[in-house]
Coordinates of C-alpha atoms and ligand atoms in Angstrom, one line a residue:
M1 CA 175.2 66.6 -55.3
I2 CA 173.1 69.4 -54.2
H3 CA 173.4 71.3 -51.8
M4 CA 171.1 75.1 -50.8
K5 CA 171.5 76.8 -47.6
N6 CA 169.2 80.0 -47.7
V7 CA 169.6 80.7 -51.0
S8 CA 167.7 84.3 -52.3
K9 CA 168.4 85.2 -55.6
R10 CA 167.8 88.9 -56.9
Y11 CA 168.1 90.3 -59.6
D12 CA 169.3 93.3 -60.6
N13 CA 166.1 95.2 -61.3
G14 CA 164.7 94.2 -57.8
S15 CA 162.7 91.6 -59.0
I16 CA 163.1 88.0 -55.5
A17 CA 162.9 85.5 -57.8
L18 CA 164.1 83.3 -55.0
S19 CA 164.1 83.7 -51.8
N20 CA 165.7 81.5 -48.6
I21 CA 165.5 78.0 -50.2
N22 CA 167.0 74.6 -48.4
I23 CA 167.3 72.0 -50.3
D24 CA 169.7 69.0 -51.0
I25 CA 169.4 66.4 -53.8
N26 CA 171.2 63.3 -53.6
K27 CA 173.4 61.2 -55.8
G28 CA 171.3 58.9 -57.9
E29 CA 167.7 61.5 -57.6
F30 CA 165.9 62.3 -60.2
V31 CA 163.8 65.5 -59.1
F32 CA 161.6 67.4 -60.9
I33 CA 160.4 71.5 -60.2
V34 CA 157.2 71.9 -60.9
G35 CA 155.4 75.5 -60.1
P36 CA 153.9 78.1 -62.4
S37 CA 155.1 80.5 -64.0
G38 CA 157.5 82.9 -63.0
A39 CA 157.8 81.0 -59.7
G40 CA 161.6 80.9 -59.8
K41 CA 162.4 77.3 -61.7
S42 CA 163.9 78.4 -63.9
T43 CA 166.4 80.4 -62.2
F44 CA 166.5 77.6 -59.7
I45 CA 168.0 75.4 -62.5
K46 CA 170.3 78.2 -64.1
M47 CA 172.5 78.7 -60.5
I48 CA 173.1 75.4 -60.3
F49 CA 175.2 75.5 -63.5
R50 CA 176.1 79.0 -61.9
E51 CA 174.8 80.3 -65.2
V52 CA 173.1 83.0 -62.1
L53 CA 175.2 83.3 -59.3
P54 CA 173.5 83.1 -55.2
T55 CA 172.8 86.8 -53.9
E56 CA 172.9 85.5 -50.5
G57 CA 173.2 82.2 -48.5
E58 CA 175.4 78.7 -50.0
L59 CA 175.8 76.9 -52.7
I60 CA 177.6 73.3 -53.1
V61 CA 177.7 71.5 -56.6
N62 CA 179.7 67.9 -56.6
G63 CA 181.2 69.0 -53.8
R64 CA 182.4 72.6 -55.0
N65 CA 180.5 76.0 -53.7
T66 CA 180.4 77.9 -56.2
L67 CA 179.8 81.8 -54.9
A68 CA 183.6 81.1 -53.9
M69 CA 185.2 79.1 -57.5
S70 CA 186.7 81.9 -59.7
A71 CA 185.7 82.5 -63.0
S72 CA 188.6 80.4 -64.4
D73 CA 187.0 77.4 -62.2
V74 CA 183.3 77.4 -64.5
P75 CA 184.0 75.5 -67.1
Y76 CA 185.6 72.3 -64.4
L77 CA 181.8 73.0 -62.5
R78 CA 180.4 72.7 -66.3
R79 CA 182.1 69.5 -67.3
G80 CA 180.3 66.9 -64.2
L81 CA 177.3 68.8 -65.2
G82 CA 174.9 67.5 -68.4
I83 CA 172.3 70.6 -69.2
I84 CA 169.4 70.4 -71.4
F85 CA 167.6 73.7 -72.8
Q86 CA 163.6 73.3 -74.2
D87 CA 164.4 74.8 -77.2
Y88 CA 167.3 71.7 -77.8
R89 CA 169.9 74.3 -78.9
L90 CA 172.4 72.3 -81.2
L91 CA 175.2 73.5 -83.4
P92 CA 173.5 73.9 -87.0
E93 CA 176.2 73.8 -89.2
K94 CA 177.3 70.9 -87.6
T95 CA 176.3 66.8 -87.6
V96 CA 174.7 64.6 -85.6
Y97 CA 177.7 63.2 -84.6
E98 CA 179.7 66.1 -84.6
N99 CA 177.2 68.0 -82.1
V100 CA 178.4 65.5 -79.4
A101 CA 182.0 64.4 -80.4
F102 CA 182.7 68.2 -80.3
A103 CA 181.7 68.6 -76.2
M104 CA 184.3 66.1 -76.1
Q105 CA 186.5 67.6 -78.7
V106 CA 186.2 70.5 -75.7
I107 CA 187.7 68.8 -72.6
E108 CA 190.2 66.9 -75.4
A109 CA 189.5 63.4 -75.5
P110 CA 191.7 61.2 -76.9
R111 CA 190.3 60.6 -80.6
R112 CA 189.5 56.8 -80.1
E113 CA 187.8 57.0 -77.1
M114 CA 186.1 59.6 -77.9
Q115 CA 184.6 57.9 -81.4
K116 CA 183.6 54.7 -79.7
R117 CA 182.0 57.1 -76.4
V118 CA 180.0 59.1 -79.0
N119 CA 178.9 56.0 -81.0
S120 CA 177.8 54.3 -77.8
V121 CA 175.5 57.0 -76.7
L122 CA 174.0 57.7 -80.0
D123 CA 173.6 54.8 -79.7
L124 CA 171.6 54.8 -76.5
V125 CA 168.9 58.0 -78.0
G126 CA 168.4 55.4 -80.9
L127 CA 170.4 58.1 -83.3
N128 CA 172.9 55.8 -85.1
D129 CA 170.8 56.2 -87.9
K130 CA 171.3 60.4 -88.2
L131 CA 175.2 60.3 -88.1
K132 CA 175.6 62.5 -90.8
S133 CA 172.4 64.3 -90.3
F134 CA 172.6 67.6 -89.9
P135 CA 170.0 69.1 -86.1
S136 CA 167.6 71.4 -89.8
Q137 CA 166.7 67.8 -90.9
L138 CA 165.7 66.2 -87.9
S139 CA 162.1 66.7 -86.2
G140 CA 161.9 68.1 -82.9
G141 CA 162.6 64.7 -80.7
E142 CA 165.1 63.6 -82.7
Q143 CA 166.9 67.5 -82.3
Q144 CA 166.1 67.0 -78.4
R145 CA 167.9 63.4 -78.2
V146 CA 171.0 65.1 -80.0
A147 CA 170.8 67.2 -77.3
I148 CA 171.0 64.5 -74.6
A149 CA 173.4 62.4 -76.1
R150 CA 175.8 65.8 -76.1
A151 CA 174.4 66.5 -72.5
I152 CA 175.6 62.8 -71.2
V153 CA 178.4 62.9 -73.6
N154 CA 181.7 62.9 -70.8
N155 CA 179.6 61.2 -68.1
P156 CA 178.3 64.2 -65.6
M157 CA 177.2 63.6 -62.4
I158 CA 174.3 65.3 -62.6
V159 CA 171.7 66.1 -65.9
I160 CA 169.3 69.2 -66.0
A161 CA 166.9 70.4 -67.9
D162 CA 165.0 73.2 -67.9
E163 CA 161.1 72.2 -69.5
P164 CA 163.1 69.7 -71.7
T165 CA 159.6 68.6 -73.5
G166 CA 158.2 72.0 -74.1
N167 CA 158.2 72.0 -77.4
L168 CA 157.2 67.9 -77.9
D169 CA 154.2 66.2 -78.3
P170 CA 152.9 64.4 -75.5
E171 CA 154.2 60.9 -77.2
T172 CA 158.0 62.4 -78.2
S173 CA 157.9 63.3 -75.0
W174 CA 158.1 60.1 -73.3
D175 CA 160.3 58.3 -75.6
I176 CA 162.7 61.7 -74.3
M177 CA 161.6 60.6 -71.0
R178 CA 162.4 56.8 -71.2
I179 CA 166.2 58.2 -72.1
F180 CA 166.1 60.0 -69.1
E181 CA 165.1 57.0 -66.8
R182 CA 167.6 55.3 -68.8
I183 CA 170.3 57.9 -67.7
N184 CA 169.0 57.7 -64.2
K185 CA 169.5 54.2 -63.6
S186 CA 172.7 54.5 -64.3
G187 CA 173.2 56.4 -61.2
T188 CA 172.9 59.4 -62.8
T189 CA 171.3 62.6 -61.1
I190 CA 168.2 64.6 -62.5
V191 CA 167.3 67.9 -62.0
M192 CA 164.1 68.5 -64.3
A193 CA 162.1 71.8 -64.2
T194 CA 159.2 71.0 -66.3
H195 CA 155.0 71.8 -66.6
D196 CA 154.3 68.6 -68.3
K197 CA 151.6 67.2 -65.3
T198 CA 151.1 64.0 -66.4
I199 CA 154.8 63.4 -67.3
V200 CA 155.0 64.3 -63.8
D201 CA 152.2 62.2 -61.9
T202 CA 152.8 58.9 -64.0
M203 CA 156.8 58.7 -63.1
K204 CA 156.5 59.6 -59.3
K205 CA 159.2 61.0 -58.6
R206 CA 160.4 63.6 -56.1
V207 CA 158.5 66.6 -56.0
I208 CA 160.1 70.3 -55.7
A209 CA 157.5 73.3 -55.8
I210 CA 158.5 76.1 -56.1
E211 CA 155.3 79.3 -55.9
N212 CA 157.2 83.0 -55.3
G213 CA 160.2 82.6 -54.9
R214 CA 160.0 79.5 -52.6
I215 CA 159.7 76.2 -51.9
I216 CA 156.0 75.0 -51.0
R217 CA 156.5 71.5 -51.4
D218 CA 159.0 68.9 -51.6
E219 CA 157.8 65.3 -51.8
V220 CA 159.5 61.6 -52.3
K221 CA 156.9 60.6 -54.5
G222 CA 155.8 63.5 -55.5
A223 CA 152.7 64.8 -58.1
Y224 CA 152.0 68.0 -59.5
G225 CA 149.7 69.8 -57.6
Y226 CA 148.5 72.0 -60.6
E227 CA 145.5 71.9 -63.1
D228 CA 147.4 72.8 -65.8
Ligands
LIG301 P1 159.9 80.3 -64.3 O1 160.9 79.6 -64.8 O2 159.8 79.2 -62.9 O3 158.6 81.2 -64.4 P2 161.9 82.5 -63.7 O4 163.0 81.3 -62.3 O5 162.2 82.4 -65.0 O6 161.0 81.4 -63.8 O7 161.2 83.8 -63.1 C1 161.5 84.3 -61.6 C2 161.0 85.7 -61.7 O8 162.5 86.7 -61.6 C3 159.8 86.4 -62.0 O9 159.3 87.6 -61.4 C4 160.5 86.2 -63.2 O10 160.1 87.1 -63.7 C5 162.3 87.4 -62.5 N1 163.7 86.9 -63.6 C6 163.8 86.3 -64.2 N2 164.7 86.3 -64.6 C7 165.1 87.5 -65.1 C8 166.2 88.3 -65.2 N3 167.0 88.2 -65.7 N4 166.2 90.1 -64.3 C9 164.9 90.7 -63.8 N5 164.2 89.6 -63.3 C10 164.4 88.2 -63.6
LIG302 P1 157.8 64.5 -87.1 O1 157.1 63.7 -87.6 O2 158.6 64.7 -85.0 O3 157.8 66.2 -87.0 P2 159.7 65.1 -89.8 O4 157.9 65.2 -90.1 O5 160.0 66.8 -89.3 O6 159.2 64.5 -88.2 O7 160.4 64.4 -89.9 C1 160.5 62.6 -89.5 C2 161.1 62.0 -90.4 O8 162.3 62.6 -91.5 C3 162.5 62.5 -89.2 O9 163.2 60.4 -89.2 C4 163.2 63.0 -90.1 O10 165.1 62.8 -89.1 C5 163.2 63.4 -91.5 N1 163.3 64.8 -91.8 C6 163.2 65.6 -91.7 N2 163.2 66.9 -92.4 C7 164.5 66.4 -93.3 C8 164.9 66.5 -94.6 N3 165.3 68.0 -94.7 N4 166.2 65.6 -94.4 C9 165.9 64.7 -93.8 N5 165.5 63.6 -93.1 C10 164.3 64.6 -92.9

């Protein structure tokens, strides 16, 4: 699914965010990316959806070489990915239903199929009673559930999440993690950067720890490994 070979990233200001990363993430895996602030976690995540390009190495995502592709191929790469951020990034002028449907309109899905699928993913995240609400009328946890519905509506192979529970209280964070588990059980690969020690230690998934731009730990049933 994700293959990184000798991947490094140096930003234009000279800052080296990642050095010589070698990693394979396979179909159906659930992977936590952990490490201190500034370690390179966001850069790692952003490279997967080609928001950031490696300065060296090889990066293949869903069989696509992100360094060799042209700008016009990027939307096809991203169709295979569901991307979730800490700050939800919903469209404020659209309702819950419209936020999710919009992701399918963009790929020109047939109307009937779209209605069925949007209702089904909003059911999965438990928001069928909020279809007509606007993001500003929802709690943080509800907004994140809309963002998850939007991320999975086109059946991505991989869900990528950067600190998805970073703005949520512990109980709400667990609601979100239970949804991720359900998505993962259906075969979708999940890669999630997080600072949530309790979640990582409880879920016992693969843990990749990054420090100073290098992978210092890669464990099958890993722990968070930091005290913060
Ligand atoms: P994390 O997500 O683990 O906090 P980041 O990937 O955001 O780490 O950052 C890794 C390093 O790269 C840090 O030293 C950071 O200052 C630097 N960095 C991140 N983004 C940029 C950028 N756009 N320009 C220059 N340096 C950056
Ligand atoms: P939390 O307790 O997680 O902070 P809120 O107090 O923000 O959640 O919201 C509790 C419930 O009230 C949620 O179901 C939310 O959708 C609903 N709600 C909050 N603000 C509004 C609003 N302005 N209009 C309609 N419903 C709202």
